[in-house]
PDB file of N, CA and C in Angstrom:
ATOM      1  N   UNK J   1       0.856  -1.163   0.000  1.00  0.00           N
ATOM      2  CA  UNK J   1       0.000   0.000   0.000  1.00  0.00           C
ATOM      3  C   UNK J   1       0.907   1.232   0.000  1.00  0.00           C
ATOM      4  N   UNK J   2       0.972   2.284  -1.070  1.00  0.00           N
ATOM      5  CA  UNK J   2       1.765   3.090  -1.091  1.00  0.00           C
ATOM      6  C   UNK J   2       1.264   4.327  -0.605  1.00  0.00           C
ATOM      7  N   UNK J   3      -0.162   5.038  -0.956  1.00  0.00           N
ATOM      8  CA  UNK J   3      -0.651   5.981  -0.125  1.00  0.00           C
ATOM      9  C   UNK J   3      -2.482   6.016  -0.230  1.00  0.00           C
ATOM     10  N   UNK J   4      -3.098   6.526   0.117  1.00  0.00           N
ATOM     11  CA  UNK J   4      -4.285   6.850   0.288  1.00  0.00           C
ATOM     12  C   UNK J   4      -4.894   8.290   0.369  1.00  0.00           C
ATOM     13  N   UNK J   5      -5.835   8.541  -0.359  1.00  0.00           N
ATOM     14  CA  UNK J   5      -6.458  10.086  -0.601  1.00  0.00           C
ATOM     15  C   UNK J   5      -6.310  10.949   0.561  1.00  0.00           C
ATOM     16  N   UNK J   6      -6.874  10.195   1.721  1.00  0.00           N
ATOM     17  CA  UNK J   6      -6.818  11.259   3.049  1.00  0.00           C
ATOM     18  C   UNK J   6      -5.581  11.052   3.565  1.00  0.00           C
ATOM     19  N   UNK J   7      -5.207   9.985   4.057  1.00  0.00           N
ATOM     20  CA  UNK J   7      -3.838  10.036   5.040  1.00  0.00           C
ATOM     21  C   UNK J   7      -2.236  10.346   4.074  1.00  0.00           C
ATOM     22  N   UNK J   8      -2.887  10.041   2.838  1.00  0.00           N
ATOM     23  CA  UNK J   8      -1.068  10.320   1.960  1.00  0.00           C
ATOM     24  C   UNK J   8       0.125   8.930   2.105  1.00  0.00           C
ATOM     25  N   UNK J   9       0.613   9.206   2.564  1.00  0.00           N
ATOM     26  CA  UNK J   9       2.010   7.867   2.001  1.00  0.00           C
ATOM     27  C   UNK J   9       1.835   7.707   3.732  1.00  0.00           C
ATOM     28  N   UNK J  10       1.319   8.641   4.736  1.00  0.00           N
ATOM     29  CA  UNK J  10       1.401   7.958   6.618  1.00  0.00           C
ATOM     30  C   UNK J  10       0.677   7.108   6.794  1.00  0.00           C
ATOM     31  N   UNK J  11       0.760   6.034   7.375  1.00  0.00           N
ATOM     32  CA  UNK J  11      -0.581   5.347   7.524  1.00  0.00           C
ATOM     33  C   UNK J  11      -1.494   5.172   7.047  1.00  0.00           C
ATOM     34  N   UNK J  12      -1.417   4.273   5.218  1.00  0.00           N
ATOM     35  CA  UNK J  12      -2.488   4.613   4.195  1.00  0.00           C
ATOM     36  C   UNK J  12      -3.044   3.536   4.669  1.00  0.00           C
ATOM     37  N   UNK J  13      -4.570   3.187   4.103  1.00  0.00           N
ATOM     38  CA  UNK J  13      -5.481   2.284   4.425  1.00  0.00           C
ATOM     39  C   UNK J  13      -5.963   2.168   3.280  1.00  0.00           C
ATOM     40  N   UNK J  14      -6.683   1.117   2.703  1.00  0.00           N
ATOM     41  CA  UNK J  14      -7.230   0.408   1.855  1.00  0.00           C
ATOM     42  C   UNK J  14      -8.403   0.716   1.224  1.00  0.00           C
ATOM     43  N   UNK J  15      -8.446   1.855   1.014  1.00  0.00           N
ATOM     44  CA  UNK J  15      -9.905   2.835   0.432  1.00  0.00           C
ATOM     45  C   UNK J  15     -10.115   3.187  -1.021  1.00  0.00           C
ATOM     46  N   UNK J  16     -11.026   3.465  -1.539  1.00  0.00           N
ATOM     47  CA  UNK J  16     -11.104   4.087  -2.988  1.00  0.00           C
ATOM     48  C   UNK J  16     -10.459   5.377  -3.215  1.00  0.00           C
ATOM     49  N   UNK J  17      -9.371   4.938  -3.887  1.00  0.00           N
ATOM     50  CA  UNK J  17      -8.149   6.374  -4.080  1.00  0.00           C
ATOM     51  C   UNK J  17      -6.958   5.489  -3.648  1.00  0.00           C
ATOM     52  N   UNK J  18      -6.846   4.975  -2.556  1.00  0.00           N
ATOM     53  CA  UNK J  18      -5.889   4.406  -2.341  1.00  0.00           C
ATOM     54  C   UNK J  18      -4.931   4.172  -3.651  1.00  0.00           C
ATOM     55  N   UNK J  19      -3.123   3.757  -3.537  1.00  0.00           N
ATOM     56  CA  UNK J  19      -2.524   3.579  -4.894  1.00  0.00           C
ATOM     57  C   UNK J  19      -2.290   2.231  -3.925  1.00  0.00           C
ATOM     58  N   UNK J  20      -2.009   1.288  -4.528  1.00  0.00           N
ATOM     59  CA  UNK J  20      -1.468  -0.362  -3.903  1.00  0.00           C
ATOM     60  C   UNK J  20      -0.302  -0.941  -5.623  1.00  0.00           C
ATOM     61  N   UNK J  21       1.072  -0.992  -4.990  1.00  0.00           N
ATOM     62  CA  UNK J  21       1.940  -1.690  -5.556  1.00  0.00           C
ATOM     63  C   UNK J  21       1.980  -2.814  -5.344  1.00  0.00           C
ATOM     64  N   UNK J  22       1.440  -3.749  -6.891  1.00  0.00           N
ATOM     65  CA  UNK J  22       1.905  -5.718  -6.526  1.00  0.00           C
ATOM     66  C   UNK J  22       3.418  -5.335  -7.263  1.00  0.00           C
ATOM     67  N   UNK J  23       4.410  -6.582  -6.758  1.00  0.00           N
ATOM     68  CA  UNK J  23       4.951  -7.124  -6.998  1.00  0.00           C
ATOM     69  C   UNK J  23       5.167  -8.794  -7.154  1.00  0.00           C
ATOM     70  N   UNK J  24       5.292  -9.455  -8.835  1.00  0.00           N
ATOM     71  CA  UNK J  24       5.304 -10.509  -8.780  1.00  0.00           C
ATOM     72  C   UNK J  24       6.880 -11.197  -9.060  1.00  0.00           C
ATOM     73  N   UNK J  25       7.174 -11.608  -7.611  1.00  0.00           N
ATOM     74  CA  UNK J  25       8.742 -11.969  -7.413  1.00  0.00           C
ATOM     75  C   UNK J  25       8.785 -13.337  -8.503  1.00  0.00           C
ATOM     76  N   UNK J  26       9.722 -13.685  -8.719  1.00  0.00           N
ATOM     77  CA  UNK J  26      10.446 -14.800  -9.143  1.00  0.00           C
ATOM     78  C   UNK J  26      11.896 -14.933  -8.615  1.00  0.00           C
ATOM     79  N   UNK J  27      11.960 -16.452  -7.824  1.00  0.00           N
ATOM     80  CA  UNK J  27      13.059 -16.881  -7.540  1.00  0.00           C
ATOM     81  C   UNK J  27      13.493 -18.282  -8.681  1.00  0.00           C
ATOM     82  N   UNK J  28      14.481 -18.553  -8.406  1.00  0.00           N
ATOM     83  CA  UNK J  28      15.523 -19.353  -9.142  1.00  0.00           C
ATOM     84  C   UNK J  28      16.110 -20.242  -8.059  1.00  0.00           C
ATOM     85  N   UNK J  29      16.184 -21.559  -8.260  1.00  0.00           N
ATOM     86  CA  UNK J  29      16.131 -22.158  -6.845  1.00  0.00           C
ATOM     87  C   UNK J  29      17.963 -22.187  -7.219  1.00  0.00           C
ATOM     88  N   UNK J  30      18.553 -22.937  -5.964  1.00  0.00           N
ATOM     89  CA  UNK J  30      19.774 -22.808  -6.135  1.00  0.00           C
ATOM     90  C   UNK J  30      20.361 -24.023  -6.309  1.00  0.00           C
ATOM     91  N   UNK J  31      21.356 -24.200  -7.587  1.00  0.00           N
ATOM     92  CA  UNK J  31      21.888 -25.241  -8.247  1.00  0.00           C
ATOM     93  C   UNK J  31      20.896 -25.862  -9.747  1.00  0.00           C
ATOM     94  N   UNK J  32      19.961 -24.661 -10.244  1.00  0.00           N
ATOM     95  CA  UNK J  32      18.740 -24.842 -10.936  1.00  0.00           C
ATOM     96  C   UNK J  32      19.458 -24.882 -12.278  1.00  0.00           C
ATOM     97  N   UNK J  33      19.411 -24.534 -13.556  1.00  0.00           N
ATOM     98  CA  UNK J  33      19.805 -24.198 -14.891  1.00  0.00           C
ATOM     99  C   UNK J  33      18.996 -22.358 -14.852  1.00  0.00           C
ATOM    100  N   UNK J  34      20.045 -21.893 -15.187  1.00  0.00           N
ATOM    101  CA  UNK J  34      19.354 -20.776 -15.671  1.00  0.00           C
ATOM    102  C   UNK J  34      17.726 -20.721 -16.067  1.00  0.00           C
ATOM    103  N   UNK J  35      17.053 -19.651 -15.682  1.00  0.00           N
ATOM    104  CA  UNK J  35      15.991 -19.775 -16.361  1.00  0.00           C
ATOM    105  C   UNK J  35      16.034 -18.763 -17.704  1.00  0.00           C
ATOM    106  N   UNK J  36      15.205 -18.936 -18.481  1.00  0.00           N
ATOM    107  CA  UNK J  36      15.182 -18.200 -19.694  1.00  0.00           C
ATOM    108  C   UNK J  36      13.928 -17.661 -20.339  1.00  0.00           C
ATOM    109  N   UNK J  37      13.705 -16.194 -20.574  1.00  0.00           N
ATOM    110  CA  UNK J  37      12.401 -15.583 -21.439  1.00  0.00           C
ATOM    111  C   UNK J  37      11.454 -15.835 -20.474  1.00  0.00           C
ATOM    112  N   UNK J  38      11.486 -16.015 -18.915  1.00  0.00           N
ATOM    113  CA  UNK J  38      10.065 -16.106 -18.532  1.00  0.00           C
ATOM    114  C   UNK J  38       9.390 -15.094 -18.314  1.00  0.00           C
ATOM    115  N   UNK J  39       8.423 -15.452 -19.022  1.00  0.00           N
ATOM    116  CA  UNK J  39       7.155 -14.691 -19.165  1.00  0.00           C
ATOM    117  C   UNK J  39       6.072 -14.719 -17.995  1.00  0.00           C
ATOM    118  N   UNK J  40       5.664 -13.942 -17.092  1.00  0.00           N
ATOM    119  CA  UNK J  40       4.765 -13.293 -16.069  1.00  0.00           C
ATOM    120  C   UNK J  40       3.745 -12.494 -16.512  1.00  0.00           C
ATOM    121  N   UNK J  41       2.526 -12.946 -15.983  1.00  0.00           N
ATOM    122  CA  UNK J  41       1.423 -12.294 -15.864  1.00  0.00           C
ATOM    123  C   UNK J  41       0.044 -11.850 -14.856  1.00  0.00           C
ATOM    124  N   UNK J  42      -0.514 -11.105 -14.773  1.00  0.00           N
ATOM    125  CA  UNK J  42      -1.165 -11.016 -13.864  1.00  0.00           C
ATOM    126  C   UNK J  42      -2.474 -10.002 -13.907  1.00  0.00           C
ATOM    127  N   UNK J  43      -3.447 -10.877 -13.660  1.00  0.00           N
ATOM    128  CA  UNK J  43      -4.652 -10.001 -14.208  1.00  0.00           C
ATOM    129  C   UNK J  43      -4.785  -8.730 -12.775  1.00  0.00           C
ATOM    130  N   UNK J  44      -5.347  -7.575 -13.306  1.00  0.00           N
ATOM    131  CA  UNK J  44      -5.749  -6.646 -12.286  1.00  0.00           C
ATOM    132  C   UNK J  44      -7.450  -6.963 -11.084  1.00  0.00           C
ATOM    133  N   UNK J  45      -6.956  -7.446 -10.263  1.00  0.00           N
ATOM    134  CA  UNK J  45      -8.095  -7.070  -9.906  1.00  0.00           C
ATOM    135  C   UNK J  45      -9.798  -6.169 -10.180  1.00  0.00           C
ATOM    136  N   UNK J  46     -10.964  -6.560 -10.146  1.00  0.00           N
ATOM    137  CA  UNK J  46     -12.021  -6.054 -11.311  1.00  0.00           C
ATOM    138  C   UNK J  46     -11.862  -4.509  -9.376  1.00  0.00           C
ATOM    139  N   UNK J  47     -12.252  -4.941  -8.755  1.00  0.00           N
ATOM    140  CA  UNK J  47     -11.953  -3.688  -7.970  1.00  0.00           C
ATOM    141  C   UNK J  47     -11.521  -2.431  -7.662  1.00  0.00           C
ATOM    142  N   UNK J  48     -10.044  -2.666  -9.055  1.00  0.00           N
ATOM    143  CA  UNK J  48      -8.701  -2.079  -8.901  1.00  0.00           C
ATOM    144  C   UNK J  48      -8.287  -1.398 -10.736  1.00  0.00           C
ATOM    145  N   UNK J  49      -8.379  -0.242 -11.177  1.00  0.00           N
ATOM    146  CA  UNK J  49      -7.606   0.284 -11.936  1.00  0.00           C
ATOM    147  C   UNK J  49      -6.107   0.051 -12.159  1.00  0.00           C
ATOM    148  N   UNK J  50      -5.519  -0.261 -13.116  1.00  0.00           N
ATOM    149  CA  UNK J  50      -4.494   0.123 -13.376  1.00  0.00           C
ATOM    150  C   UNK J  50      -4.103   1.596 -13.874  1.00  0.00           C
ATOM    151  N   UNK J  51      -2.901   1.751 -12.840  1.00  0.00           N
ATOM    152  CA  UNK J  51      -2.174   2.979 -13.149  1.00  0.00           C
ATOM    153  C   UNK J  51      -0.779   3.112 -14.175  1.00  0.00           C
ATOM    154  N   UNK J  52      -1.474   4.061 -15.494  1.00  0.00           N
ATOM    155  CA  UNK J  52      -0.791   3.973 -16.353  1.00  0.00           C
ATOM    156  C   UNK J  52       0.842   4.417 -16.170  1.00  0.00           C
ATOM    157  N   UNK J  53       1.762   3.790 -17.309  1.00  0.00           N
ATOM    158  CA  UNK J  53       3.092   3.889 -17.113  1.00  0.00           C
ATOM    159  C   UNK J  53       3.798   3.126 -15.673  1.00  0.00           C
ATOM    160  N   UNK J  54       3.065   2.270 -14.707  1.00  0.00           N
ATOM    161  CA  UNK J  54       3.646   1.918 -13.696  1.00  0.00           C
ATOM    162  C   UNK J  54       3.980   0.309 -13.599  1.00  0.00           C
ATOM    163  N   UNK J  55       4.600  -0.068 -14.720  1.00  0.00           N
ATOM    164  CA  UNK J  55       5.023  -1.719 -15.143  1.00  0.00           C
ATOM    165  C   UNK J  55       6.731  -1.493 -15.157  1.00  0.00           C
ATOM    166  N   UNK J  56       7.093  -2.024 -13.856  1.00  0.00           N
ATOM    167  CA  UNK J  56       8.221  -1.752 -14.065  1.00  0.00           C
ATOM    168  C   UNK J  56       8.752  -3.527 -13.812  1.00  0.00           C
ATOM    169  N   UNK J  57       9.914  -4.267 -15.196  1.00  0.00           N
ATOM    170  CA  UNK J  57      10.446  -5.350 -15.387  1.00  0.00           C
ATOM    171  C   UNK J  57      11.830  -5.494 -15.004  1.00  0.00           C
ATOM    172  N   UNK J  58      12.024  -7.024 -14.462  1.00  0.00           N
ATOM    173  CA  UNK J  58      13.000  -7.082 -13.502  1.00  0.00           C
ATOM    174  C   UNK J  58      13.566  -6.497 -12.888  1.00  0.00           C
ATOM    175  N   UNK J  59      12.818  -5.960 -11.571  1.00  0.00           N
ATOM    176  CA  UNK J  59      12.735  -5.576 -10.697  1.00  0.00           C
ATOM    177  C   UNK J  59      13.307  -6.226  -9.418  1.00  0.00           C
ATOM    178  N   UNK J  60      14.515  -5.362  -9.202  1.00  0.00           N
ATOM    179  CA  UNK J  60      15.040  -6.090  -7.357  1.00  0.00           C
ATOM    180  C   UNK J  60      14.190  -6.693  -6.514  1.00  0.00           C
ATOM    181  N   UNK J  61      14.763  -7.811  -5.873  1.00  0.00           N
ATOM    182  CA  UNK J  61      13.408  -8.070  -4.993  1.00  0.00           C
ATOM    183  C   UNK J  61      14.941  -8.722  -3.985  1.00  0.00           C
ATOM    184  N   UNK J  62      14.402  -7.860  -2.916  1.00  0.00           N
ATOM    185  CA  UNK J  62      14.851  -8.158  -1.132  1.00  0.00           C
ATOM    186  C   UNK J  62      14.352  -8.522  -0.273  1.00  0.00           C
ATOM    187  N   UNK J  63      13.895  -9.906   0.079  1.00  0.00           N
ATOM    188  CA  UNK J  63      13.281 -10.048   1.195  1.00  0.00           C
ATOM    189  C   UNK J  63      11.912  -9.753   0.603  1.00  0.00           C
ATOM    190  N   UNK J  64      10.781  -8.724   1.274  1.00  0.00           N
ATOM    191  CA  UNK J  64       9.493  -8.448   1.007  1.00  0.00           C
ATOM    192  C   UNK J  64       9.169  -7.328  -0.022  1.00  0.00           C
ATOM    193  N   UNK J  65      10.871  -6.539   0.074  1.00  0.00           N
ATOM    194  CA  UNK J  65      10.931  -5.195  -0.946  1.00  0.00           C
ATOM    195  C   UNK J  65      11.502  -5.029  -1.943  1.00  0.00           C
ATOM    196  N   UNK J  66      10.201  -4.643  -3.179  1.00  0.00           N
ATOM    197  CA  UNK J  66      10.669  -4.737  -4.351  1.00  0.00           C
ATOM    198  C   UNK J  66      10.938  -3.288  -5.034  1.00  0.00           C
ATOM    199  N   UNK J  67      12.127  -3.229  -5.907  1.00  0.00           N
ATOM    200  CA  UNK J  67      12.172  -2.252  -6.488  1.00  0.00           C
ATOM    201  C   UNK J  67      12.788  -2.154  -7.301  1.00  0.00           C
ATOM    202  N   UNK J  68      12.844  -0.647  -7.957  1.00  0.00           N
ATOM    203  CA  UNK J  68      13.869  -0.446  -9.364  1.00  0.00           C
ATOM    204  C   UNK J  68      12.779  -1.481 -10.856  1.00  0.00           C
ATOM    205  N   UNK J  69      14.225  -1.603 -11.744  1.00  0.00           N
ATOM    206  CA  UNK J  69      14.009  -2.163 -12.974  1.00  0.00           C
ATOM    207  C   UNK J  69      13.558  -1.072 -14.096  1.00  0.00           C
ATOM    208  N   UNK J  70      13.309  -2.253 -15.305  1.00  0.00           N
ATOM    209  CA  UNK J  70      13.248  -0.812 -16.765  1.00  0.00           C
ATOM    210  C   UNK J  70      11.960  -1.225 -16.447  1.00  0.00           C
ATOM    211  N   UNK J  71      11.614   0.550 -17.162  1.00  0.00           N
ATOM    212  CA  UNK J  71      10.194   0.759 -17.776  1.00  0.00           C
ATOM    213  C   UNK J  71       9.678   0.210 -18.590  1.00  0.00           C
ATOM    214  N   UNK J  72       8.308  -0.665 -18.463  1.00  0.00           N
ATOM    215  CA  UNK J  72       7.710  -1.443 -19.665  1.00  0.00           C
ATOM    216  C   UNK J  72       6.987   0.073 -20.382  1.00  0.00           C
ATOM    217  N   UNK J  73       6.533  -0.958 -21.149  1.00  0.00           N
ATOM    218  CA  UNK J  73       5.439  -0.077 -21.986  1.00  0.00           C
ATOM    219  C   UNK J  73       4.074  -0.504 -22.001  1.00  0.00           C
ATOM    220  N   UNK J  74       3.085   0.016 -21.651  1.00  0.00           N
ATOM    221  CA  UNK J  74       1.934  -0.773 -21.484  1.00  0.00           C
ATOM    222  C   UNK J  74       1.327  -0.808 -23.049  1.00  0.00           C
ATOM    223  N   UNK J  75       1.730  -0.421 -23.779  1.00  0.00           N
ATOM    224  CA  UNK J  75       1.221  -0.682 -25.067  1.00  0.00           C
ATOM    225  C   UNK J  75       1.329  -2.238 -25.183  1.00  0.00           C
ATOM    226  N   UNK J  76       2.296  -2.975 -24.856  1.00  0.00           N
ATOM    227  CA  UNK J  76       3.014  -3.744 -24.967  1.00  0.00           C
ATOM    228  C   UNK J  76       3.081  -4.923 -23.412  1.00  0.00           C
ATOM    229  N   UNK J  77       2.867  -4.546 -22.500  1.00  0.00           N
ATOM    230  CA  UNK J  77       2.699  -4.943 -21.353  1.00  0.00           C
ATOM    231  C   UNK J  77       1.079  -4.872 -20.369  1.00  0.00           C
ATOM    232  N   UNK J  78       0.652  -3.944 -20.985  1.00  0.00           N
ATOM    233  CA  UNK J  78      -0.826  -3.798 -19.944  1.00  0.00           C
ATOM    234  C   UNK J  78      -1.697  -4.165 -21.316  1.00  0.00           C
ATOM    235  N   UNK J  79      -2.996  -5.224 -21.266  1.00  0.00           N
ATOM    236  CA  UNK J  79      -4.043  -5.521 -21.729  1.00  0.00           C
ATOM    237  C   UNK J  79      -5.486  -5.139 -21.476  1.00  0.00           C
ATOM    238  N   UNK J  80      -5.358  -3.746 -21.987  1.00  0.00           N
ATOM    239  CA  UNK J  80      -6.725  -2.974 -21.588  1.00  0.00           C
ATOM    240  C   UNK J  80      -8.104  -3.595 -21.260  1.00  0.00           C
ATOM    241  N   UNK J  81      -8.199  -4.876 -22.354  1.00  0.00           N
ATOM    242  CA  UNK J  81      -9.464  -5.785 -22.447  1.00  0.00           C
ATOM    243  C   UNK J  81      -9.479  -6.474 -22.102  1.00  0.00           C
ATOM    244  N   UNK J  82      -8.594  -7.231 -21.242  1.00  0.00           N
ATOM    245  CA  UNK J  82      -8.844  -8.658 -19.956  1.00  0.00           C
ATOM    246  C   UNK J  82      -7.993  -7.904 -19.072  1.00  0.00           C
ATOM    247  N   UNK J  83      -7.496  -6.731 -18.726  1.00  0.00           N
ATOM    248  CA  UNK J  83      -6.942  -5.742 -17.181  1.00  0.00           C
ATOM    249  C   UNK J  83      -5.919  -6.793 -16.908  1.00  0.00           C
ATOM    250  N   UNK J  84      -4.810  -7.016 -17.888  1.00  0.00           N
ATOM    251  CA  UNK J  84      -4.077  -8.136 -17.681  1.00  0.00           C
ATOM    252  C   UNK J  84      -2.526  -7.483 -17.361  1.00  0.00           C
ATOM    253  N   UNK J  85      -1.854  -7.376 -16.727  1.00  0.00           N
ATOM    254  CA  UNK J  85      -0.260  -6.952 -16.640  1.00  0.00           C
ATOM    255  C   UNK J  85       0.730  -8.084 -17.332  1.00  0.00           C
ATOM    256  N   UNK J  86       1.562  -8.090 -18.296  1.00  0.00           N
ATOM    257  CA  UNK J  86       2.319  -9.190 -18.287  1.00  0.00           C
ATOM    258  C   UNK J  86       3.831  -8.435 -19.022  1.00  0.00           C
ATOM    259  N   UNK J  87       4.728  -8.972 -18.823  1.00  0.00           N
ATOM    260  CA  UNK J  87       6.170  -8.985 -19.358  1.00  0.00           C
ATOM    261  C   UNK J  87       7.305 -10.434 -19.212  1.00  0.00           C
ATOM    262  N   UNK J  88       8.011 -10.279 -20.130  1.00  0.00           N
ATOM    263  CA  UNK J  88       9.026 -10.956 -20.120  1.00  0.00           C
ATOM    264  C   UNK J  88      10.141 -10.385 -19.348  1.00  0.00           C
ATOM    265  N   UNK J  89      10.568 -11.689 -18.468  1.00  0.00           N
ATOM    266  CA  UNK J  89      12.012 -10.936 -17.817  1.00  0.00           C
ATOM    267  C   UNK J  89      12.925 -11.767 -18.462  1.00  0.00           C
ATOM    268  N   UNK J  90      14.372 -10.889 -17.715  1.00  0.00           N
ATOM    269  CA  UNK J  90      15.575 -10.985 -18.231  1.00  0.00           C
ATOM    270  C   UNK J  90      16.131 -12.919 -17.372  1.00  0.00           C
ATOM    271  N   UNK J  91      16.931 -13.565 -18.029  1.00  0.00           N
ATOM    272  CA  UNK J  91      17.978 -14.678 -17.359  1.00  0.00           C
ATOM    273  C   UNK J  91      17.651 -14.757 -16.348  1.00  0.00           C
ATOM    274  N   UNK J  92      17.313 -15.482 -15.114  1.00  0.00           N
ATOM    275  CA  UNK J  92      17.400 -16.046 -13.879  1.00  0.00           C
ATOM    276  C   UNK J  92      18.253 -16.582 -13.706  1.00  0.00           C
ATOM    277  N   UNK J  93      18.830 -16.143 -13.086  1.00  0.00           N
ATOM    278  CA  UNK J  93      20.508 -17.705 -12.848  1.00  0.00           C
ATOM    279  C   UNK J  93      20.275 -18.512 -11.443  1.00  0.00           C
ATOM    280  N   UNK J  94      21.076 -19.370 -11.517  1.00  0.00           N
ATOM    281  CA  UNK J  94      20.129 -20.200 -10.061  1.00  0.00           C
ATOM    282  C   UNK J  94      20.647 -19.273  -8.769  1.00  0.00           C
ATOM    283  N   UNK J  95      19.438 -19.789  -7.793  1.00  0.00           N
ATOM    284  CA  UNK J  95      19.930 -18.650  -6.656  1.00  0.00           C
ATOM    285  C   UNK J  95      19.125 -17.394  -6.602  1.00  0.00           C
ATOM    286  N   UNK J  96      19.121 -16.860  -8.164  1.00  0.00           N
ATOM    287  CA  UNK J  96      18.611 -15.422  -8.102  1.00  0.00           C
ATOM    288  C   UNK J  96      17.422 -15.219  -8.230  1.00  0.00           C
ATOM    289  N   UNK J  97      17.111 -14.072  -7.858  1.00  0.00           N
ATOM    290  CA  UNK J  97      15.635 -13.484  -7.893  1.00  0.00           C
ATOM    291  C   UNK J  97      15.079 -12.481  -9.011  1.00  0.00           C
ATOM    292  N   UNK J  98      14.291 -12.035  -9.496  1.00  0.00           N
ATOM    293  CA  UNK J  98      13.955 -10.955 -10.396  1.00  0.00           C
ATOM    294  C   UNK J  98      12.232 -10.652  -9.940  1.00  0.00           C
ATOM    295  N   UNK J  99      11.671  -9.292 -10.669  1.00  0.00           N
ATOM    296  CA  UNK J  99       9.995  -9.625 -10.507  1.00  0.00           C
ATOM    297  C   UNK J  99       9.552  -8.327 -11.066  1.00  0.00           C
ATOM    298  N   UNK J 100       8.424  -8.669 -11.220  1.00  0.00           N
ATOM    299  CA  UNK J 100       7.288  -7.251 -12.177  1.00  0.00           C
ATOM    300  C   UNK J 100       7.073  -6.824 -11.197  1.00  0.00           C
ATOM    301  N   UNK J 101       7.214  -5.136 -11.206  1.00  0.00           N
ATOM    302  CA  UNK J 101       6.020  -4.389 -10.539  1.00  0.00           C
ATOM    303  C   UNK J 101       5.014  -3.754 -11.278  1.00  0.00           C
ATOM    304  N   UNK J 102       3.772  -3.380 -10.958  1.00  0.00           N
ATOM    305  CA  UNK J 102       2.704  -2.200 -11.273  1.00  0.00           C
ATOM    306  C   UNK J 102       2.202  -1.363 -10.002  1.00  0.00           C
ATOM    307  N   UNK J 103       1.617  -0.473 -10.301  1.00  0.00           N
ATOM    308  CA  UNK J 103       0.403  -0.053  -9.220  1.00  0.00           C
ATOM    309  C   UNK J 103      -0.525  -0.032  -9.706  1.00  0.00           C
ATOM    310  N   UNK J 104      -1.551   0.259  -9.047  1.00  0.00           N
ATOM    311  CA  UNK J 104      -3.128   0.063  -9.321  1.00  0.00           C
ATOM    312  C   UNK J 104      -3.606   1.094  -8.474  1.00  0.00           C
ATOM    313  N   UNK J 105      -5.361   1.284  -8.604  1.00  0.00           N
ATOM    314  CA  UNK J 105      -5.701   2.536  -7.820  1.00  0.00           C
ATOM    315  C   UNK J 105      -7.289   1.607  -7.927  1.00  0.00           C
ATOM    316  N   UNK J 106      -7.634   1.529  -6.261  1.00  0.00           N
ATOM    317  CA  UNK J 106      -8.708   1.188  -5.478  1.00  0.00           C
ATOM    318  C   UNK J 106      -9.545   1.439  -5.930  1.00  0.00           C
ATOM    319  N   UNK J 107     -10.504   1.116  -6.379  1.00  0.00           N
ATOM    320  CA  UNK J 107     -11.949   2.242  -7.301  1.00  0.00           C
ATOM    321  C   UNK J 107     -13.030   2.499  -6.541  1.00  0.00           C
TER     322      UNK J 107
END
């Protein structure tokens, strides 16, 4: 949950306005073969807008916190007509982690 209409980025809560960042991690187990071209997807919640320009691919992931990575393009990544998020990430090597982010907005 990143912020909410009344409270802002302090103590946001789960309301219409609200912005909420998924992140969909991918790990690579260790001693695995590289992984290759995997492709991730993820429909939006019917609840939940997607917020344009916010598909960001292989993306750091620490523990519970994800961040960084390149800018998708939702031309190309967001599916207006099934509210679908998807991209291809980069190599997994074993061990490692990668993952999509978006945000969305509460309706």
């Amino acid at each position: 949950l990143i912020s909410d209409p009344i409270n802002g980025a302090t103590n946001p809560k789960m309301i219409p306005g609200a912005v909420v960042e998924y992140c969909i991690a991918l790990a690579n187990g260790a001693g695995a073969a590289t992984a290759t071209s995997v492709t991730v997807s993820d429909p939006v919640p019917s609840a939940e807008t997607y917020s344009a320009s916010t598909i960001f691919l292989n993306a750091t992931v620490s523990g519970s916190t994800c961040s960084g990575g390149t800018a998708g393009v939702d031309a190309t990544n967001y599916n207006a007509g099934t509210k679908t998020v998807s991209g291809t990430l980069s190599n997994v090597a074993a061990g490692a982690s990668t993952g999509l982010r978006f945000r969305v907005t509460i309706n």
